[in-house]
């Protein structure tokens, strides 16, 4: 028992409302424990909701029915060939990697049992699929499209996704090739019918991370999780070296919440904190991020204040991107995912030299740009393309060959 005085007490307290928050809350509710999720922003879902919502789960239960070979042994071989080579990554170990491979499929089974509709991504190769144990078909899972009307009064409290049309990732990839692919034309037709039917029936589809978080939010509400918005965690309540609760806000005033079993901090990173970027990720800018505005790093700093260890602060999930004129302040900026991976286009630094294989994963792409920029100006780099590319492939605008705004030409963009 704690000797602290609390305004309120739960079994489990969660700071932040991203994907990990929702899963943990559902697990605790399945054990009949009381849970509160404290989100400082006015909407639920965090950057998970804005993201692609793609989960990399090796040996997941959707693979075998689709005829995709995998196993614990094969997955561990790949893990050891990737994360296992990171000698400067104290956050990982063989035991933790084995736990991930073992427990990941169980998590998916739990979510499906909780009523969350998931599916395998038909084609999403491992980012280093050429390494031992790599999977070319891929090990990824996404959520089914979700009609946010199903959230009722909570509908407008879900953080919106970057995808503006009701399409799955694989449909979007196909549409980008519609000028040269029958599959792309059929995908465009299918999505078009979905858009028309949504207008006729009043459905409000969201996809990608929005669909994942919408479905988990729906399940959490049904399970009795207490979800709170505009409730930032500002500090931890300590006793004998252990966290016994948090200080948050209620009606604009400090509010002390006790936690009988523990506190989970799942509160994002520091994408919107330029001081932390300058310290841990020099050469990057808060202007380049797609994360929610609440990613300001104060939870990391608060944990550090209490002696928490930090590592790999230079790492980030990066997408190559370009910000067109007039869209500098979009809440969800356009990502140019594969612009130079398509035929008739390539990437050069500011001296005009091509310096990487552009067809790798977006993680490798961004790491390559930042590494190059340390010795040769490469942020920004230039995409060089010809008229064939402009005609047949998508460049920021959803449809390939679409007319580009005059301002893009007038400004030199």
CSV table of C-alpha atoms in Angstrom, one decimal:
chain,number,residue,atom,x,y,z
A,1,UNK,CA,0.0,0.0,0.0
A,2,UNK,CA,1.2,3.5,-0.8
A,3,UNK,CA,1.2,6.2,1.8
A,4,UNK,CA,0.5,8.8,-0.9
A,5,UNK,CA,-2.6,10.9,-1.1
A,6,UNK,CA,-4.3,10.6,-4.5
A,7,UNK,CA,-7.4,12.2,-6.0
A,8,UNK,CA,-8.1,9.0,-7.9
A,9,UNK,CA,-6.6,5.5,-8.1
A,10,UNK,CA,-6.6,2.9,-10.8
A,11,UNK,CA,-4.9,-0.5,-11.2
A,12,UNK,CA,-3.0,0.7,-14.3
A,13,UNK,CA,-2.2,4.1,-15.6
A,14,UNK,CA,-1.1,4.8,-19.2
A,15,UNK,CA,0.4,8.1,-20.4
A,16,UNK,CA,-0.3,8.6,-24.1
A,17,UNK,CA,-2.8,6.9,-26.4
A,18,UNK,CA,-0.8,5.3,-29.2
A,19,UNK,CA,-1.0,1.7,-30.3
A,20,UNK,CA,0.9,0.2,-27.4
A,21,UNK,CA,-1.3,2.1,-25.0
A,22,UNK,CA,-4.5,0.6,-26.4
A,23,UNK,CA,-3.1,-3.0,-26.4
A,24,UNK,CA,-1.9,-2.7,-22.8
A,25,UNK,CA,-5.2,-1.3,-21.7
A,26,UNK,CA,-7.1,-4.1,-23.4
A,27,UNK,CA,-4.8,-6.7,-21.8
A,28,UNK,CA,-5.4,-5.2,-18.3
A,29,UNK,CA,-9.2,-5.0,-18.8
A,30,UNK,CA,-9.2,-8.7,-19.9
A,31,UNK,CA,-7.8,-9.4,-16.4
A,32,UNK,CA,-10.5,-7.2,-14.9
A,33,UNK,CA,-8.2,-4.5,-13.9
A,34,UNK,CA,-9.2,-0.8,-13.9
A,35,UNK,CA,-7.3,1.3,-16.5
A,36,UNK,CA,-7.1,5.0,-17.4
A,37,UNK,CA,-5.4,6.3,-20.5
A,38,UNK,CA,-4.3,9.9,-20.2
A,39,UNK,CA,-3.8,11.7,-23.5
A,40,UNK,CA,-2.6,15.3,-23.5
A,41,UNK,CA,-3.9,16.1,-27.0
A,42,UNK,CA,-7.6,16.8,-27.8
A,43,UNK,CA,-7.8,13.6,-29.9
A,44,UNK,CA,-7.0,9.9,-29.2
A,45,UNK,CA,-4.6,7.8,-31.2
A,46,UNK,CA,-1.3,9.7,-31.3
A,47,UNK,CA,1.1,9.4,-34.1
A,48,UNK,CA,0.0,5.7,-34.5
A,49,UNK,CA,-3.3,7.0,-35.8
A,50,UNK,CA,-1.6,9.3,-38.4
A,51,UNK,CA,0.8,6.6,-39.5
A,52,UNK,CA,0.7,3.7,-41.9
A,53,UNK,CA,-0.4,1.5,-39.0
A,54,UNK,CA,1.7,-1.4,-40.4
A,55,UNK,CA,2.7,-4.0,-37.7
A,56,UNK,CA,5.8,-6.2,-38.3
A,57,UNK,CA,4.9,-9.4,-36.6
A,58,UNK,CA,7.1,-12.4,-37.6
A,59,UNK,CA,5.4,-15.8,-37.8
A,60,UNK,CA,2.0,-14.2,-37.5
A,61,UNK,CA,-1.2,-16.3,-37.7
A,62,UNK,CA,-2.2,-14.8,-41.1
A,63,UNK,CA,0.9,-16.1,-42.9
A,64,UNK,CA,0.3,-19.8,-43.0
A,65,UNK,CA,-3.2,-19.6,-44.4
A,66,UNK,CA,-1.8,-17.4,-47.3
A,67,UNK,CA,0.9,-20.0,-48.0
A,68,UNK,CA,3.7,-17.8,-46.7
A,69,UNK,CA,6.4,-19.8,-45.0
A,70,UNK,CA,7.8,-18.7,-41.6
A,71,UNK,CA,8.8,-20.1,-38.2
A,72,UNK,CA,10.3,-19.0,-34.9
A,73,UNK,CA,13.7,-20.2,-36.2
A,74,UNK,CA,13.5,-18.4,-39.5
A,75,UNK,CA,12.3,-15.2,-37.8
A,76,UNK,CA,15.1,-15.3,-35.2
A,77,UNK,CA,17.7,-15.8,-37.9
A,78,UNK,CA,16.5,-12.6,-39.5
A,79,UNK,CA,16.3,-10.8,-36.2
A,80,UNK,CA,19.9,-11.8,-35.4
A,81,UNK,CA,21.0,-10.7,-38.9
A,82,UNK,CA,19.5,-7.3,-38.4
A,83,UNK,CA,19.0,-6.1,-34.8
A,84,UNK,CA,21.5,-8.6,-33.5
A,85,UNK,CA,24.3,-6.8,-35.4
A,86,UNK,CA,23.7,-3.5,-33.6
A,87,UNK,CA,26.5,-3.6,-31.0
A,88,UNK,CA,25.6,0.0,-30.0
A,89,UNK,CA,22.0,-0.8,-29.3
A,90,UNK,CA,21.6,-1.4,-25.5
A,91,UNK,CA,17.8,-1.5,-25.8
A,92,UNK,CA,17.9,-5.0,-27.4
A,93,UNK,CA,19.3,-8.4,-26.5
A,94,UNK,CA,18.9,-12.0,-27.8
A,95,UNK,CA,16.4,-12.6,-25.0
A,96,UNK,CA,14.3,-9.6,-25.9
A,97,UNK,CA,14.3,-10.4,-29.6
A,98,UNK,CA,13.2,-14.0,-28.8
A,99,UNK,CA,10.4,-12.6,-26.6
A,100,UNK,CA,9.2,-10.4,-29.5
A,101,UNK,CA,9.1,-13.3,-31.9
A,102,UNK,CA,7.3,-15.5,-29.4
A,103,UNK,CA,4.8,-13.0,-28.0
A,104,UNK,CA,4.0,-11.0,-31.2
A,105,UNK,CA,1.8,-13.7,-32.8
A,106,UNK,CA,0.0,-14.1,-29.4
A,107,UNK,CA,-0.7,-10.4,-29.4
A,108,UNK,CA,-2.3,-10.6,-32.8
A,109,UNK,CA,-4.5,-13.5,-31.7
A,110,UNK,CA,-5.5,-11.5,-28.6
A,111,UNK,CA,-6.5,-8.4,-30.7
A,112,UNK,CA,-8.5,-10.5,-33.1
A,113,UNK,CA,-10.2,-12.2,-30.2
A,114,UNK,CA,-11.0,-8.7,-28.8
A,115,UNK,CA,-13.0,-8.0,-32.0
A,116,UNK,CA,-10.3,-6.0,-33.9
A,117,UNK,CA,-10.4,-6.9,-37.6
A,118,UNK,CA,-6.9,-7.3,-39.0
A,119,UNK,CA,-5.4,-8.7,-42.2
A,120,UNK,CA,-2.1,-9.6,-43.7
A,121,UNK,CA,-0.5,-7.1,-46.1
A,122,UNK,CA,-0.4,-9.0,-49.4
A,123,UNK,CA,3.1,-7.7,-50.3
A,124,UNK,CA,5.5,-5.9,-48.0
A,125,UNK,CA,9.0,-7.3,-48.0
A,126,UNK,CA,11.2,-7.2,-44.9
A,127,UNK,CA,13.3,-4.1,-45.1
A,128,UNK,CA,16.4,-6.2,-45.4
A,129,UNK,CA,14.9,-9.2,-47.1
A,130,UNK,CA,18.2,-10.2,-48.7
A,131,UNK,CA,19.6,-11.1,-45.3
A,132,UNK,CA,19.3,-14.6,-43.8
A,133,UNK,CA,15.8,-15.4,-42.7
A,134,UNK,CA,14.3,-12.4,-44.6
A,135,UNK,CA,10.8,-12.7,-46.0
A,136,UNK,CA,10.1,-11.4,-49.5
A,137,UNK,CA,6.3,-11.6,-49.2
A,138,UNK,CA,6.6,-10.0,-45.8
A,139,UNK,CA,5.5,-10.4,-42.2
A,140,UNK,CA,3.2,-7.3,-41.9
A,141,UNK,CA,-0.3,-6.9,-40.6
A,142,UNK,CA,-2.8,-4.0,-41.0
A,143,UNK,CA,-6.3,-3.2,-39.9
A,144,UNK,CA,-9.4,-3.4,-42.0
A,145,UNK,CA,-10.8,-0.1,-43.1
A,146,UNK,CA,-12.9,1.5,-40.3
A,147,UNK,CA,-16.1,3.5,-40.4
A,148,UNK,CA,-15.5,6.2,-37.7
A,149,UNK,CA,-19.3,6.5,-37.3
A,150,UNK,CA,-19.1,3.4,-35.3
A,151,UNK,CA,-17.4,5.4,-32.5
A,152,UNK,CA,-20.6,7.4,-31.9
A,153,UNK,CA,-19.9,10.4,-29.7
A,154,UNK,CA,-16.2,9.7,-29.9
A,155,UNK,CA,-16.0,9.9,-33.7
A,156,UNK,CA,-14.4,13.3,-33.9
A,157,UNK,CA,-12.0,12.5,-31.0
A,158,UNK,CA,-9.9,10.1,-33.2
A,159,UNK,CA,-6.7,11.6,-34.6
A,160,UNK,CA,-7.1,11.6,-38.4
A,161,UNK,CA,-4.9,9.6,-40.8
A,162,UNK,CA,-2.7,10.9,-43.6
A,163,UNK,CA,-4.6,8.9,-46.2
A,164,UNK,CA,-7.4,11.0,-47.6
A,165,UNK,CA,-9.1,8.3,-49.6
A,166,UNK,CA,-10.6,5.0,-48.3
A,167,UNK,CA,-7.9,2.7,-49.6
A,168,UNK,CA,-5.6,0.1,-48.3
A,169,UNK,CA,-1.8,0.5,-48.7
A,170,UNK,CA,-1.6,-2.1,-51.5
A,171,UNK,CA,-4.5,-0.4,-53.3
A,172,UNK,CA,-2.7,2.9,-53.1
A,173,UNK,CA,0.5,1.4,-54.5
A,174,UNK,CA,-1.4,-0.1,-57.4
A,175,UNK,CA,-3.2,3.2,-58.1
A,176,UNK,CA,0.1,4.9,-58.4
A,177,UNK,CA,0.9,2.6,-61.4
A,178,UNK,CA,-2.5,2.8,-63.0
A,179,UNK,CA,-1.2,4.4,-66.2
A,180,UNK,CA,0.9,1.3,-66.9
A,181,UNK,CA,-1.0,-1.5,-65.0
A,182,UNK,CA,-4.4,-3.2,-65.4
A,183,UNK,CA,-4.1,-4.0,-61.7
A,184,UNK,CA,-3.8,-0.3,-61.0
A,185,UNK,CA,-6.9,0.6,-63.1
A,186,UNK,CA,-8.9,-2.1,-61.3
A,187,UNK,CA,-7.7,-0.8,-57.9
A,188,UNK,CA,-8.7,2.8,-58.9
A,189,UNK,CA,-12.2,1.5,-59.9
A,190,UNK,CA,-12.6,-0.4,-56.6
A,191,UNK,CA,-11.6,2.6,-54.5
A,192,UNK,CA,-13.8,4.9,-56.6
A,193,UNK,CA,-16.8,2.7,-56.0
A,194,UNK,CA,-16.0,2.7,-52.3
A,195,UNK,CA,-15.9,6.5,-52.3
A,196,UNK,CA,-19.3,6.8,-54.1
A,197,UNK,CA,-20.9,4.3,-51.8
A,198,UNK,CA,-19.6,6.1,-48.8
A,199,UNK,CA,-21.3,9.3,-50.0
A,200,UNK,CA,-24.5,7.5,-50.6
A,201,UNK,CA,-24.5,5.6,-47.2
A,202,UNK,CA,-22.9,8.3,-45.0
A,203,UNK,CA,-19.9,6.1,-44.1
A,204,UNK,CA,-16.8,7.9,-42.9
A,205,UNK,CA,-13.9,5.6,-43.7
A,206,UNK,CA,-10.4,5.8,-42.3
A,207,UNK,CA,-7.5,3.6,-43.2
A,208,UNK,CA,-4.0,2.7,-42.2
A,209,UNK,CA,-3.1,3.8,-38.6
A,210,UNK,CA,-6.4,5.6,-38.3
A,211,UNK,CA,-8.3,2.3,-38.9
A,212,UNK,CA,-6.0,0.5,-36.5
A,213,UNK,CA,-6.5,3.1,-33.7
A,214,UNK,CA,-10.2,3.5,-34.5
A,215,UNK,CA,-10.8,-0.2,-34.0
A,216,UNK,CA,-8.7,-0.4,-30.9
A,217,UNK,CA,-10.4,2.7,-29.5
A,218,UNK,CA,-13.7,1.1,-30.1
A,219,UNK,CA,-12.6,-2.1,-28.4
A,220,UNK,CA,-11.2,-0.1,-25.5
A,221,UNK,CA,-14.4,1.8,-24.9
A,222,UNK,CA,-16.4,-1.4,-25.1
A,223,UNK,CA,-14.0,-3.0,-22.6
A,224,UNK,CA,-14.5,-0.2,-20.1
A,225,UNK,CA,-11.1,1.6,-20.5
A,226,UNK,CA,-11.3,5.2,-19.2
A,227,UNK,CA,-10.0,7.3,-22.1
A,228,UNK,CA,-9.2,11.0,-21.3
A,229,UNK,CA,-8.2,13.8,-23.6
A,230,UNK,CA,-6.6,17.1,-22.7
A,231,UNK,CA,-5.1,15.3,-19.8
A,232,UNK,CA,-1.3,15.7,-20.0
A,233,UNK,CA,1.0,13.8,-17.6
A,234,UNK,CA,3.3,16.4,-16.0
A,235,UNK,CA,5.2,14.3,-13.5
A,236,UNK,CA,5.5,11.0,-11.6
A,237,UNK,CA,4.6,10.4,-8.0
A,238,UNK,CA,7.5,8.5,-6.4
A,239,UNK,CA,7.7,6.5,-3.2
A,240,UNK,CA,10.8,4.5,-2.1
A,241,UNK,CA,12.3,4.8,-5.5
A,242,UNK,CA,9.2,3.4,-7.3
A,243,UNK,CA,6.5,5.1,-9.4
A,244,UNK,CA,3.2,5.0,-7.6
A,245,UNK,CA,1.2,7.4,-9.8
A,246,UNK,CA,1.3,10.4,-12.0
A,247,UNK,CA,0.3,14.1,-11.8
A,248,UNK,CA,-2.0,15.0,-14.6
A,249,UNK,CA,-4.6,17.7,-15.2
A,250,UNK,CA,-8.4,17.7,-14.7
A,251,UNK,CA,-10.4,20.8,-15.5
A,252,UNK,CA,-7.1,22.7,-15.9
A,253,UNK,CA,-6.0,21.9,-12.4
A,254,UNK,CA,-3.4,19.4,-11.1
A,255,UNK,CA,-4.8,16.0,-10.4
A,256,UNK,CA,-3.0,13.1,-8.7
A,257,UNK,CA,-3.7,9.6,-10.1
A,258,UNK,CA,-2.5,6.6,-8.2
A,259,UNK,CA,-1.5,3.3,-9.9
A,260,UNK,CA,-1.7,0.1,-7.9
A,261,UNK,CA,0.0,-2.1,-10.5
A,262,UNK,CA,2.1,0.3,-12.5
A,263,UNK,CA,2.4,3.1,-15.0
A,264,UNK,CA,3.1,2.7,-18.7
A,265,UNK,CA,4.7,5.6,-20.5
A,266,UNK,CA,3.8,5.4,-24.2
A,267,UNK,CA,3.9,9.1,-24.9
A,268,UNK,CA,5.7,9.5,-28.2
A,269,UNK,CA,9.1,11.0,-29.0
A,270,UNK,CA,10.5,14.5,-29.4
A,271,UNK,CA,9.8,15.3,-33.1
A,272,UNK,CA,8.5,18.8,-32.2
A,273,UNK,CA,11.3,19.7,-29.8
A,274,UNK,CA,14.0,21.4,-31.8
A,275,UNK,CA,16.4,21.6,-28.7
A,276,UNK,CA,16.3,17.9,-28.3
A,277,UNK,CA,16.6,17.4,-32.1
A,278,UNK,CA,19.7,19.6,-32.1
A,279,UNK,CA,21.2,17.5,-29.2
A,280,UNK,CA,20.3,14.0,-30.4
A,281,UNK,CA,19.6,14.3,-34.1
A,282,UNK,CA,21.6,17.2,-35.4
A,283,UNK,CA,20.7,18.4,-38.9
A,284,UNK,CA,17.0,17.7,-38.6
A,285,UNK,CA,14.1,20.1,-38.1
A,286,UNK,CA,10.7,20.1,-36.4
A,287,UNK,CA,9.4,21.5,-39.7
A,288,UNK,CA,9.8,18.0,-41.3
A,289,UNK,CA,7.7,15.9,-39.1
A,290,UNK,CA,4.4,14.2,-39.6
A,291,UNK,CA,3.9,13.2,-36.0
A,292,UNK,CA,1.2,14.7,-33.8
A,293,UNK,CA,2.0,18.1,-32.3
A,294,UNK,CA,2.2,16.6,-28.8
A,295,UNK,CA,5.5,14.9,-29.5
A,296,UNK,CA,7.6,17.3,-27.5
A,297,UNK,CA,9.7,15.0,-25.4
A,298,UNK,CA,8.8,16.1,-21.9
A,299,UNK,CA,8.0,12.5,-20.8
A,300,UNK,CA,11.5,11.4,-21.8
A,301,UNK,CA,13.0,14.3,-20.0
A,302,UNK,CA,10.9,13.6,-16.9
A,303,UNK,CA,12.0,9.9,-16.9
A,304,UNK,CA,15.6,11.0,-17.3
A,305,UNK,CA,15.2,13.3,-14.3
A,306,UNK,CA,14.4,10.2,-12.2
A,307,UNK,CA,17.4,8.3,-13.5
A,308,UNK,CA,16.0,6.4,-16.5
A,309,UNK,CA,18.6,5.2,-19.0
A,310,UNK,CA,18.4,6.4,-22.5
A,311,UNK,CA,20.0,5.0,-25.7
A,312,UNK,CA,19.7,5.3,-29.5
A,313,UNK,CA,18.3,8.8,-29.3
A,314,UNK,CA,19.6,9.5,-32.8
A,315,UNK,CA,17.3,6.9,-34.3
A,316,UNK,CA,13.9,7.8,-35.9
A,317,UNK,CA,11.4,6.4,-38.3
A,318,UNK,CA,12.1,8.5,-41.3
A,319,UNK,CA,10.3,9.0,-44.6
A,320,UNK,CA,11.7,10.8,-47.6
A,321,UNK,CA,9.4,13.7,-48.1
A,322,UNK,CA,8.9,16.9,-50.0
A,323,UNK,CA,6.8,19.8,-48.9
A,324,UNK,CA,5.1,21.7,-51.8
A,325,UNK,CA,4.5,25.4,-51.7
A,326,UNK,CA,1.4,26.3,-49.7
A,327,UNK,CA,1.5,23.0,-47.7
A,328,UNK,CA,4.2,23.9,-45.3
A,329,UNK,CA,1.7,24.0,-42.4
A,330,UNK,CA,-0.4,21.0,-43.2
A,331,UNK,CA,-1.1,18.9,-40.1
A,332,UNK,CA,-0.3,15.8,-42.2
A,333,UNK,CA,2.2,16.7,-44.8
A,334,UNK,CA,2.6,14.8,-48.1
A,335,UNK,CA,5.2,12.0,-48.1
A,336,UNK,CA,7.0,11.2,-51.3
A,337,UNK,CA,7.6,7.6,-50.4
A,338,UNK,CA,9.0,6.0,-53.6
A,339,UNK,CA,9.6,8.9,-55.9
A,340,UNK,CA,13.1,8.0,-56.9
A,341,UNK,CA,12.5,4.2,-56.6
A,342,UNK,CA,10.4,4.3,-59.8
A,343,UNK,CA,11.9,4.0,-63.3
A,344,UNK,CA,13.1,7.2,-65.0
A,345,UNK,CA,14.1,8.9,-61.7
A,346,UNK,CA,17.1,9.0,-59.4
A,347,UNK,CA,18.5,11.0,-56.4
A,348,UNK,CA,21.5,13.3,-56.3
A,349,UNK,CA,23.1,15.4,-53.6
A,350,UNK,CA,23.7,19.1,-53.9
A,351,UNK,CA,26.9,18.5,-55.9
A,352,UNK,CA,25.0,16.5,-58.4
A,353,UNK,CA,26.2,13.0,-57.4
A,354,UNK,CA,24.0,9.9,-57.0
A,355,UNK,CA,24.9,8.4,-53.7
A,356,UNK,CA,22.6,5.6,-52.8
A,357,UNK,CA,20.4,2.8,-54.2
A,358,UNK,CA,17.0,4.6,-54.0
A,359,UNK,CA,14.9,1.4,-54.0
A,360,UNK,CA,15.7,0.5,-50.4
A,361,UNK,CA,13.3,1.0,-47.5
A,362,UNK,CA,12.4,4.5,-46.4
A,363,UNK,CA,14.5,3.9,-43.2
A,364,UNK,CA,17.6,3.2,-45.2
A,365,UNK,CA,16.9,6.0,-47.5
A,366,UNK,CA,16.7,8.6,-44.7
A,367,UNK,CA,19.7,7.2,-42.9
A,368,UNK,CA,21.6,7.5,-46.1
A,369,UNK,CA,20.6,11.1,-46.6
A,370,UNK,CA,21.6,12.1,-43.1
A,371,UNK,CA,24.9,10.2,-43.3
A,372,UNK,CA,25.7,11.8,-46.7
A,373,UNK,CA,24.8,15.2,-45.3
A,374,UNK,CA,27.6,15.0,-42.7
A,375,UNK,CA,30.2,15.2,-45.4
A,376,UNK,CA,28.4,16.6,-48.5
A,377,UNK,CA,25.3,18.8,-48.5
A,378,UNK,CA,22.5,16.3,-49.1
A,379,UNK,CA,19.5,17.7,-47.2
A,380,UNK,CA,17.7,18.5,-49.3
A,381,UNK,CA,18.7,16.3,-52.1
A,382,UNK,CA,17.3,16.5,-55.7
A,383,UNK,CA,15.1,14.1,-57.5
A,384,UNK,CA,15.9,14.0,-61.2
A,385,UNK,CA,13.2,12.7,-63.5
A,386,UNK,CA,12.0,12.8,-67.1
A,387,UNK,CA,8.6,13.3,-68.8
A,388,UNK,CA,8.1,9.5,-68.8
A,389,UNK,CA,8.1,9.5,-65.0
A,390,UNK,CA,5.8,12.5,-64.8
A,391,UNK,CA,3.3,10.8,-67.1
A,392,UNK,CA,3.3,7.3,-65.6
A,393,UNK,CA,4.0,7.7,-61.9
A,394,UNK,CA,2.6,9.5,-59.0
A,395,UNK,CA,4.4,12.6,-57.7
A,396,UNK,CA,2.8,13.9,-54.5
A,397,UNK,CA,-0.6,14.2,-56.2
A,398,UNK,CA,-2.5,10.8,-55.8
A,399,UNK,CA,-2.9,10.1,-59.5
A,400,UNK,CA,0.0,9.5,-61.9
A,401,UNK,CA,0.2,12.2,-64.6
A,402,UNK,CA,-2.1,14.6,-62.7
A,403,UNK,CA,-1.7,18.2,-63.5
A,404,UNK,CA,0.5,20.0,-61.0
A,405,UNK,CA,-0.4,23.4,-59.5
A,406,UNK,CA,1.2,26.3,-61.3
A,407,UNK,CA,2.7,27.5,-58.0
A,408,UNK,CA,5.0,24.5,-58.1
A,409,UNK,CA,6.5,25.8,-61.3
A,410,UNK,CA,6.4,29.5,-60.4
A,411,UNK,CA,8.4,28.9,-57.2
A,412,UNK,CA,10.9,26.5,-58.7
A,413,UNK,CA,9.6,23.6,-56.7
